[in-house]
Amino acid sequence: MGRIVGAAIVSHHPGLMQCEEFRRAMGAGEDSDLIAGYARLRKKIEAVKPHAIIVLDSHWFTTGYHLVDGAARYKGIYVSDEMPWYLNGVHFDYRGHPQLAQAIEAVSREQGGYNRVINHPLLERQYATVNLVKHLNLEHNDTPVVSVSSCQNCEWPHFLKSGEAIGEAIRRSDLDVVLLASGALSHKFNGIDWQPNHPRLFHESNVSSRENIESDKGALEFMASGRHDQILDRWQDEYRLKPWEAYGAHYLQMLGAMGGRECRWKGEALSAYENARGTGNIHVWFQP
């Protein structure tokens, strides 16, 4: 019987892919704690020895289905269409897990859901996946990675249902799997002419608004105590309206796989809560 042996909300923001010298310049001499947080997350993943990793990719927007990438291998050079002046020339070469992808679709069809496998050799990668593959050394340890999209014409309960099918497919397998919800919490960008409130750009006071900071931290407190039900109770009237990145698809799919409203997995912060162009970013680890 397969198991989810760990899960995490993980920041992927492009600034983390710049060289340390430039990051320290942005940080008034200090590096982002999200970089050290990646090392902490690597240790957590190594300790549970997963057979595969599922990345719930908040940048892979699709229409009509939650797509599950079912290729056997991914190899190429990534150039971001969003920030190509520095996020470019990123070589990647990592394994997929076609059998797990197919199993997710099979369970979803059985349950009346909308997860579907795609396997196209020219399908572009998204940096919400590529950045994690690089920072977590998933190429070097040859861990298979399966990316799942955020279907943009869904309501938030559809993301929970997508996650339910993912969780059931894992349970029916013989795999130990780690889920990585790749994305931010509140995701409102500061304007292009915005002036920072703190010289260290990563500092939380540079997040887009005090209201968003307080809301993000409230959600993190619920995660720390394992009260995901309290987050769901506030979803429509609070977190959906901020909004979270991809309207929270990455978190909701992860939570659906972990048991949804009944899940009581407690979140351990593996980094400081930080700003990235106004968005609220953090790494949080969950383990049963």
mmCIF file of C-alpha atoms in Angstrom:
data_model
loop_
_atom_site.group_PDB
_atom_site.id
_atom_site.type_symbol
_atom_site.label_atom_id
_atom_site.label_comp_id
_atom_site.label_asym_id
_atom_site.label_seq_id
_atom_site.Cartn_x
_atom_site.Cartn_y
_atom_site.Cartn_z
ATOM 1 C CA MET A 1 0.000 0.000 0.000
ATOM 2 C CA GLY A 2 1.372 3.391 -0.978
ATOM 3 C CA ARG A 3 1.737 6.333 1.385
ATOM 4 C CA ILE A 4 2.168 10.077 1.398
ATOM 5 C CA VAL A 5 5.272 10.264 3.579
ATOM 6 C CA GLY A 6 5.590 14.042 3.578
ATOM 7 C CA ALA A 7 4.307 17.218 1.988
ATOM 8 C CA ALA A 8 5.295 20.852 1.806
ATOM 9 C CA ILE A 9 4.262 24.274 0.665
ATOM 10 C CA VAL A 10 7.370 25.509 -1.161
ATOM 11 C CA SER A 11 8.254 28.915 -2.570
ATOM 12 C CA HIS A 12 9.591 28.940 -6.118
ATOM 13 C CA HIS A 13 9.926 32.672 -6.811
ATOM 14 C CA PRO A 14 12.361 33.607 -9.602
ATOM 15 C CA GLY A 15 14.641 35.740 -7.421
ATOM 16 C CA LEU A 16 15.833 32.556 -5.740
ATOM 17 C CA MET A 17 17.415 31.447 -9.016
ATOM 18 C CA GLN A 18 19.737 34.449 -9.179
ATOM 19 C CA CYS A 19 23.325 34.181 -7.988
ATOM 20 C CA GLU A 20 24.093 34.575 -4.286
ATOM 21 C CA GLU A 21 25.859 37.905 -4.870
ATOM 22 C CA PHE A 22 22.774 39.411 -6.447
ATOM 23 C CA ARG A 23 20.455 37.919 -3.807
ATOM 24 C CA ARG A 24 22.593 39.457 -1.068
ATOM 25 C CA ALA A 25 22.460 42.796 -2.834
ATOM 26 C CA MET A 26 18.663 42.556 -2.775
ATOM 27 C CA GLY A 27 18.841 41.526 0.867
ATOM 28 C CA ALA A 28 21.044 44.402 2.072
ATOM 29 C CA GLY A 29 23.882 41.943 2.672
ATOM 30 C CA GLU A 30 21.735 38.976 3.752
ATOM 31 C CA ASP A 31 20.630 36.063 1.613
ATOM 32 C CA SER A 32 17.005 34.956 1.490
ATOM 33 C CA ASP A 33 16.215 32.451 4.235
ATOM 34 C CA LEU A 34 14.255 30.517 1.607
ATOM 35 C CA ILE A 35 17.655 29.387 0.251
ATOM 36 C CA ALA A 36 18.648 27.921 3.623
ATOM 37 C CA GLY A 37 15.099 26.583 3.793
ATOM 38 C CA TYR A 38 15.681 24.533 0.662
ATOM 39 C CA ALA A 39 18.564 22.782 2.422
ATOM 40 C CA ARG A 40 16.301 22.068 5.415
ATOM 41 C CA LEU A 41 13.632 20.713 3.070
ATOM 42 C CA ARG A 42 16.165 18.500 1.274
ATOM 43 C CA LYS A 43 17.007 16.876 4.609
ATOM 44 C CA LYS A 44 13.320 16.237 5.322
ATOM 45 C CA ILE A 45 12.827 14.633 1.921
ATOM 46 C CA GLU A 46 15.985 12.554 2.192
ATOM 47 C CA ALA A 47 14.853 11.264 5.592
ATOM 48 C CA VAL A 48 11.557 9.854 4.268
ATOM 49 C CA LYS A 49 13.161 8.360 1.105
ATOM 50 C CA PRO A 50 10.292 8.860 -1.379
ATOM 51 C CA HIS A 51 9.966 6.784 -4.523
ATOM 52 C CA ALA A 52 8.446 9.779 -6.323
ATOM 53 C CA ILE A 53 7.602 13.441 -5.855
ATOM 54 C CA ILE A 54 4.444 15.160 -7.067
ATOM 55 C CA VAL A 55 4.753 18.900 -7.742
ATOM 56 C CA LEU A 56 1.459 20.782 -7.623
ATOM 57 C CA ASP A 57 2.513 23.510 -10.034
ATOM 58 C CA SER A 58 0.788 26.868 -9.495
ATOM 59 C CA HIS A 59 2.272 28.260 -12.731
ATOM 60 C CA TRP A 60 0.990 25.551 -15.055
ATOM 61 C CA PHE A 61 -2.426 26.984 -15.892
ATOM 62 C CA THR A 62 -4.728 24.746 -17.902
ATOM 63 C CA THR A 63 -8.363 24.923 -18.994
ATOM 64 C CA GLY A 64 -10.850 22.088 -18.779
ATOM 65 C CA TYR A 65 -8.716 19.603 -16.864
ATOM 66 C CA HIS A 66 -6.154 19.299 -14.089
ATOM 67 C CA LEU A 67 -3.349 17.900 -16.232
ATOM 68 C CA VAL A 68 -0.866 15.330 -14.931
ATOM 69 C CA ASP A 69 2.400 15.183 -16.854
ATOM 70 C CA GLY A 70 3.004 11.550 -17.755
ATOM 71 C CA ALA A 71 6.320 11.604 -19.626
ATOM 72 C CA ALA A 72 9.132 9.249 -18.662
ATOM 73 C CA ARG A 73 11.846 11.920 -18.790
ATOM 74 C CA TYR A 74 12.172 15.694 -19.059
ATOM 75 C CA LYS A 75 15.239 17.249 -20.623
ATOM 76 C CA GLY A 76 15.865 20.695 -22.026
ATOM 77 C CA ILE A 77 16.826 24.308 -21.379
ATOM 78 C CA TYR A 78 14.329 26.528 -19.595
ATOM 79 C CA VAL A 79 13.735 30.192 -20.457
ATOM 80 C CA SER A 80 11.041 32.051 -18.537
ATOM 81 C CA ASP A 81 8.615 34.045 -20.671
ATOM 82 C CA GLU A 82 7.886 36.140 -17.568
ATOM 83 C CA MET A 83 11.437 37.171 -16.627
ATOM 84 C CA PRO A 84 13.730 36.052 -19.463
ATOM 85 C CA TRP A 85 16.381 38.684 -18.729
ATOM 86 C CA TYR A 86 17.665 36.592 -15.826
ATOM 87 C CA LEU A 87 15.679 33.361 -15.587
ATOM 88 C CA ASN A 88 17.109 31.743 -18.691
ATOM 89 C CA GLY A 89 19.499 29.019 -19.794
ATOM 90 C CA VAL A 90 18.456 26.660 -16.979
ATOM 91 C CA HIS A 91 19.410 23.117 -18.027
ATOM 92 C CA PHE A 92 17.204 20.366 -16.638
ATOM 93 C CA ASP A 93 17.221 16.591 -16.989
ATOM 94 C CA TYR A 94 15.031 14.553 -14.638
ATOM 95 C CA ARG A 95 12.795 11.494 -14.561
ATOM 96 C CA GLY A 96 9.024 11.332 -14.661
ATOM 97 C CA HIS A 97 6.760 8.535 -13.422
ATOM 98 C CA PRO A 98 4.258 7.570 -16.153
ATOM 99 C CA GLN A 99 2.679 4.765 -14.103
ATOM 100 C CA LEU A 100 1.807 7.103 -11.232
ATOM 101 C CA ALA A 101 0.421 9.702 -13.642
ATOM 102 C CA GLN A 102 -1.781 7.094 -15.319
ATOM 103 C CA ALA A 103 -2.990 5.840 -11.950
ATOM 104 C CA ILE A 104 -4.059 9.363 -10.957
ATOM 105 C CA GLU A 105 -6.147 9.709 -14.124
ATOM 106 C CA ALA A 106 -7.708 6.269 -13.646
ATOM 107 C CA VAL A 107 -8.839 7.063 -10.100
ATOM 108 C CA SER A 108 -10.074 10.508 -11.118
ATOM 109 C CA ARG A 109 -12.219 9.070 -13.920
ATOM 110 C CA GLU A 110 -13.593 6.501 -11.499
ATOM 111 C CA GLN A 111 -14.529 9.284 -9.044
ATOM 112 C CA GLY A 112 -15.964 11.603 -11.683
ATOM 113 C CA GLY A 113 -13.121 14.090 -11.435
ATOM 114 C CA TYR A 114 -11.050 16.017 -13.973
ATOM 115 C CA ASN A 115 -7.435 14.851 -13.653
ATOM 116 C CA ARG A 116 -6.110 13.817 -17.067
ATOM 117 C CA VAL A 117 -2.678 12.642 -18.252
ATOM 118 C CA ILE A 118 -0.775 14.510 -20.949
ATOM 119 C CA ASN A 119 2.467 13.342 -22.524
ATOM 120 C CA HIS A 120 3.764 15.594 -25.258
ATOM 121 C CA PRO A 121 7.473 15.888 -26.103
ATOM 122 C CA LEU A 122 7.262 19.634 -26.807
ATOM 123 C CA LEU A 123 5.241 20.580 -23.724
ATOM 124 C CA GLU A 124 7.024 23.452 -21.961
ATOM 125 C CA ARG A 125 8.139 23.259 -18.371
ATOM 126 C CA GLN A 126 7.118 25.864 -15.772
ATOM 127 C CA TYR A 127 9.521 27.382 -13.277
ATOM 128 C CA ALA A 128 7.282 26.384 -10.372
ATOM 129 C CA THR A 129 8.546 22.875 -11.159
ATOM 130 C CA VAL A 130 11.994 23.567 -12.633
ATOM 131 C CA ASN A 131 13.146 25.796 -9.766
ATOM 132 C CA LEU A 132 12.285 23.096 -7.207
ATOM 133 C CA VAL A 133 13.991 20.386 -9.264
ATOM 134 C CA LYS A 134 17.164 22.488 -9.230
ATOM 135 C CA HIS A 135 17.128 23.691 -5.607
ATOM 136 C CA LEU A 136 16.170 20.280 -4.198
ATOM 137 C CA ASN A 137 18.762 18.394 -6.294
ATOM 138 C CA LEU A 138 16.115 16.081 -7.723
ATOM 139 C CA GLU A 139 18.174 15.526 -10.872
ATOM 140 C CA HIS A 140 21.196 14.326 -8.920
ATOM 141 C CA ASN A 141 19.366 11.775 -6.777
ATOM 142 C CA ASP A 142 17.245 10.699 -9.800
ATOM 143 C CA THR A 143 13.941 10.986 -7.943
ATOM 144 C CA PRO A 144 10.988 10.811 -10.388
ATOM 145 C CA VAL A 145 8.888 13.985 -10.523
ATOM 146 C CA VAL A 146 5.262 14.281 -11.666
ATOM 147 C CA SER A 147 3.849 17.787 -12.234
ATOM 148 C CA VAL A 148 0.128 18.527 -11.853
ATOM 149 C CA SER A 149 -1.470 21.678 -13.277
ATOM 150 C CA SER A 150 -3.798 24.303 -11.839
ATOM 151 C CA CYS A 151 -7.020 24.234 -13.871
ATOM 152 C CA GLN A 152 -8.118 27.848 -14.100
ATOM 153 C CA ASN A 153 -11.850 27.330 -14.720
ATOM 154 C CA CYS A 154 -12.392 25.503 -11.422
ATOM 155 C CA GLU A 155 -13.935 26.476 -8.126
ATOM 156 C CA TRP A 156 -11.888 25.735 -5.037
ATOM 157 C CA PRO A 157 -13.706 22.466 -4.123
ATOM 158 C CA HIS A 158 -12.556 21.053 -7.485
ATOM 159 C CA PHE A 159 -8.956 21.378 -6.341
ATOM 160 C CA LEU A 160 -9.725 19.407 -3.190
ATOM 161 C CA LYS A 161 -11.348 16.713 -5.360
ATOM 162 C CA SER A 162 -8.296 16.661 -7.649
ATOM 163 C CA GLY A 163 -6.171 16.061 -4.573
ATOM 164 C CA GLU A 164 -8.474 13.297 -3.336
ATOM 165 C CA ALA A 165 -7.844 11.341 -6.534
ATOM 166 C CA ILE A 166 -4.102 11.906 -6.190
ATOM 167 C CA GLY A 167 -4.166 10.620 -2.619
ATOM 168 C CA GLU A 168 -6.223 7.547 -3.521
ATOM 169 C CA ALA A 169 -3.960 6.713 -6.469
ATOM 170 C CA ILE A 170 -0.956 6.847 -4.142
ATOM 171 C CA ARG A 171 -2.665 4.575 -1.603
ATOM 172 C CA ARG A 172 -3.432 1.996 -4.311
ATOM 173 C CA SER A 173 0.203 1.990 -5.429
ATOM 174 C CA ASP A 174 3.295 0.589 -3.745
ATOM 175 C CA LEU A 175 4.969 4.008 -3.665
ATOM 176 C CA ASP A 176 6.070 6.347 -0.905
ATOM 177 C CA VAL A 177 5.391 9.844 -2.241
ATOM 178 C CA VAL A 178 6.170 13.426 -1.209
ATOM 179 C CA LEU A 179 3.809 16.212 -2.324
ATOM 180 C CA LEU A 180 5.233 19.675 -3.029
ATOM 181 C CA ALA A 181 2.683 22.487 -3.286
ATOM 182 C CA SER A 182 4.784 24.932 -5.296
ATOM 183 C CA GLY A 183 3.608 28.484 -4.762
ATOM 184 C CA ALA A 184 3.116 31.465 -2.495
ATOM 185 C CA LEU A 185 0.350 32.360 -0.068
ATOM 186 C CA SER A 186 -1.038 35.876 -0.746
ATOM 187 C CA HIS A 187 -0.034 36.785 -4.275
ATOM 188 C CA LYS A 188 -0.665 40.477 -4.904
ATOM 189 C CA PHE A 189 2.288 42.135 -6.622
ATOM 190 C CA ASN A 190 3.569 45.554 -5.658
ATOM 191 C CA GLY A 191 3.308 48.139 -8.434
ATOM 192 C CA ILE A 192 6.233 48.644 -10.786
ATOM 193 C CA ASP A 193 7.011 52.038 -9.213
ATOM 194 C CA TRP A 194 6.587 50.838 -5.611
ATOM 195 C CA GLN A 195 9.183 51.970 -3.077
ATOM 196 C CA PRO A 196 10.270 49.359 -0.487
ATOM 197 C CA ASN A 197 9.402 49.785 3.166
ATOM 198 C CA HIS A 198 12.585 47.990 4.273
ATOM 199 C CA PRO A 199 16.060 47.973 2.647
ATOM 200 C CA ARG A 200 16.126 44.190 2.789
ATOM 201 C CA LEU A 201 13.728 43.469 -0.061
ATOM 202 C CA PHE A 202 12.983 39.961 1.217
ATOM 203 C CA HIS A 203 11.738 41.429 4.517
ATOM 204 C CA GLU A 204 8.113 40.655 5.328
ATOM 205 C CA SER A 205 7.219 44.354 5.682
ATOM 206 C CA ASN A 206 7.559 44.610 1.897
ATOM 207 C CA VAL A 207 4.640 42.203 1.348
ATOM 208 C CA SER A 208 1.861 44.020 -0.526
ATOM 209 C CA SER A 209 -0.278 44.981 2.478
ATOM 210 C CA ARG A 210 -0.456 44.662 6.246
ATOM 211 C CA GLU A 211 -3.802 42.918 5.790
ATOM 212 C CA ASN A 212 -2.204 40.251 3.594
ATOM 213 C CA ILE A 213 0.645 39.741 6.062
ATOM 214 C CA GLU A 214 -1.804 39.235 8.918
ATOM 215 C CA SER A 215 -3.962 36.876 6.852
ATOM 216 C CA ASP A 216 -0.958 34.805 5.752
ATOM 217 C CA LYS A 217 0.313 34.544 9.304
ATOM 218 C CA GLY A 218 -3.126 33.532 10.523
ATOM 219 C CA ALA A 219 -3.177 30.698 7.980
ATOM 220 C CA LEU A 220 0.321 29.650 9.062
ATOM 221 C CA GLU A 221 -0.863 29.439 12.674
ATOM 222 C CA PHE A 222 -3.707 27.137 11.620
ATOM 223 C CA MET A 223 -1.215 25.001 9.678
ATOM 224 C CA ALA A 224 1.120 24.813 12.667
ATOM 225 C CA SER A 225 -1.692 23.430 14.807
ATOM 226 C CA GLY A 226 -2.956 21.109 12.066
ATOM 227 C CA ARG A 227 -6.300 22.908 11.777
ATOM 228 C CA HIS A 228 -6.699 22.865 8.031
ATOM 229 C CA ASP A 229 -10.461 22.783 8.573
ATOM 230 C CA GLN A 230 -10.231 26.318 9.941
ATOM 231 C CA ILE A 231 -8.506 27.426 6.744
ATOM 232 C CA LEU A 232 -11.245 25.829 4.641
ATOM 233 C CA ASP A 233 -13.922 27.534 6.753
ATOM 234 C CA ARG A 234 -12.346 30.888 5.845
ATOM 235 C CA TRP A 235 -11.462 30.071 2.270
ATOM 236 C CA GLN A 236 -14.289 31.675 0.313
ATOM 237 C CA ASP A 237 -14.463 34.871 2.369
ATOM 238 C CA GLU A 238 -10.754 35.414 3.024
ATOM 239 C CA TYR A 239 -7.998 33.414 1.327
ATOM 240 C CA ARG A 240 -9.817 33.166 -2.025
ATOM 241 C CA LEU A 241 -10.141 36.937 -2.058
ATOM 242 C CA LYS A 242 -6.530 37.870 -1.266
ATOM 243 C CA PRO A 243 -5.926 35.816 -3.427
ATOM 244 C CA TRP A 244 -3.378 33.085 -2.800
ATOM 245 C CA GLU A 245 -1.216 32.115 -5.765
ATOM 246 C CA ALA A 246 -3.262 30.210 -8.374
ATOM 247 C CA TYR A 247 -6.201 30.840 -6.015
ATOM 248 C CA GLY A 248 -4.614 28.338 -3.646
ATOM 249 C CA ALA A 249 -4.820 25.398 -6.070
ATOM 250 C CA HIS A 250 -1.441 24.024 -4.973
ATOM 251 C CA TYR A 251 -2.381 24.018 -1.276
ATOM 252 C CA LEU A 252 -5.906 22.684 -1.854
ATOM 253 C CA GLN A 253 -4.730 19.809 -4.066
ATOM 254 C CA MET A 254 -2.120 18.893 -1.448
ATOM 255 C CA LEU A 255 -4.704 19.078 1.317
ATOM 256 C CA GLY A 256 -7.219 16.995 -0.650
ATOM 257 C CA ALA A 257 -4.617 14.254 -1.018
ATOM 258 C CA MET A 258 -3.829 14.404 2.708
ATOM 259 C CA GLY A 259 -7.442 13.981 3.813
ATOM 260 C CA GLY A 260 -9.063 17.368 3.267
ATOM 261 C CA ARG A 261 -11.073 18.764 6.150
ATOM 262 C CA GLU A 262 -10.163 15.807 8.363
ATOM 263 C CA CYS A 263 -6.407 16.311 7.892
ATOM 264 C CA ARG A 264 -4.566 17.236 11.082
ATOM 265 C CA TRP A 265 -0.985 17.154 9.810
ATOM 266 C CA LYS A 266 0.899 19.946 11.528
ATOM 267 C CA GLY A 267 3.033 22.353 9.551
ATOM 268 C CA GLU A 268 6.657 23.019 10.501
ATOM 269 C CA ALA A 269 8.057 26.251 9.081
ATOM 270 C CA LEU A 270 11.382 25.577 7.355
ATOM 271 C CA SER A 271 12.088 29.203 6.484
ATOM 272 C CA ALA A 272 11.214 32.725 7.447
ATOM 273 C CA TYR A 273 8.077 34.272 5.956
ATOM 274 C CA GLU A 274 9.382 36.575 3.236
ATOM 275 C CA ASN A 275 8.404 39.032 0.543
ATOM 276 C CA ALA A 276 8.879 38.556 -3.189
ATOM 277 C CA ARG A 277 7.582 41.556 -5.188
ATOM 278 C CA GLY A 278 4.737 41.857 -2.710
ATOM 279 C CA THR A 279 3.831 38.166 -2.417
ATOM 280 C CA GLY A 280 4.025 36.131 0.811
ATOM 281 C CA ASN A 281 6.480 33.230 0.593
ATOM 282 C CA ILE A 282 7.534 30.455 2.979
ATOM 283 C CA HIS A 283 8.470 26.767 3.070
ATOM 284 C CA VAL A 284 6.249 24.665 5.381
ATOM 285 C CA TRP A 285 6.721 20.901 5.932
ATOM 286 C CA PHE A 286 3.920 18.471 6.847
ATOM 287 C CA GLN A 287 4.467 14.894 7.937
ATOM 288 C CA PRO A 288 1.977 12.284 9.165
#
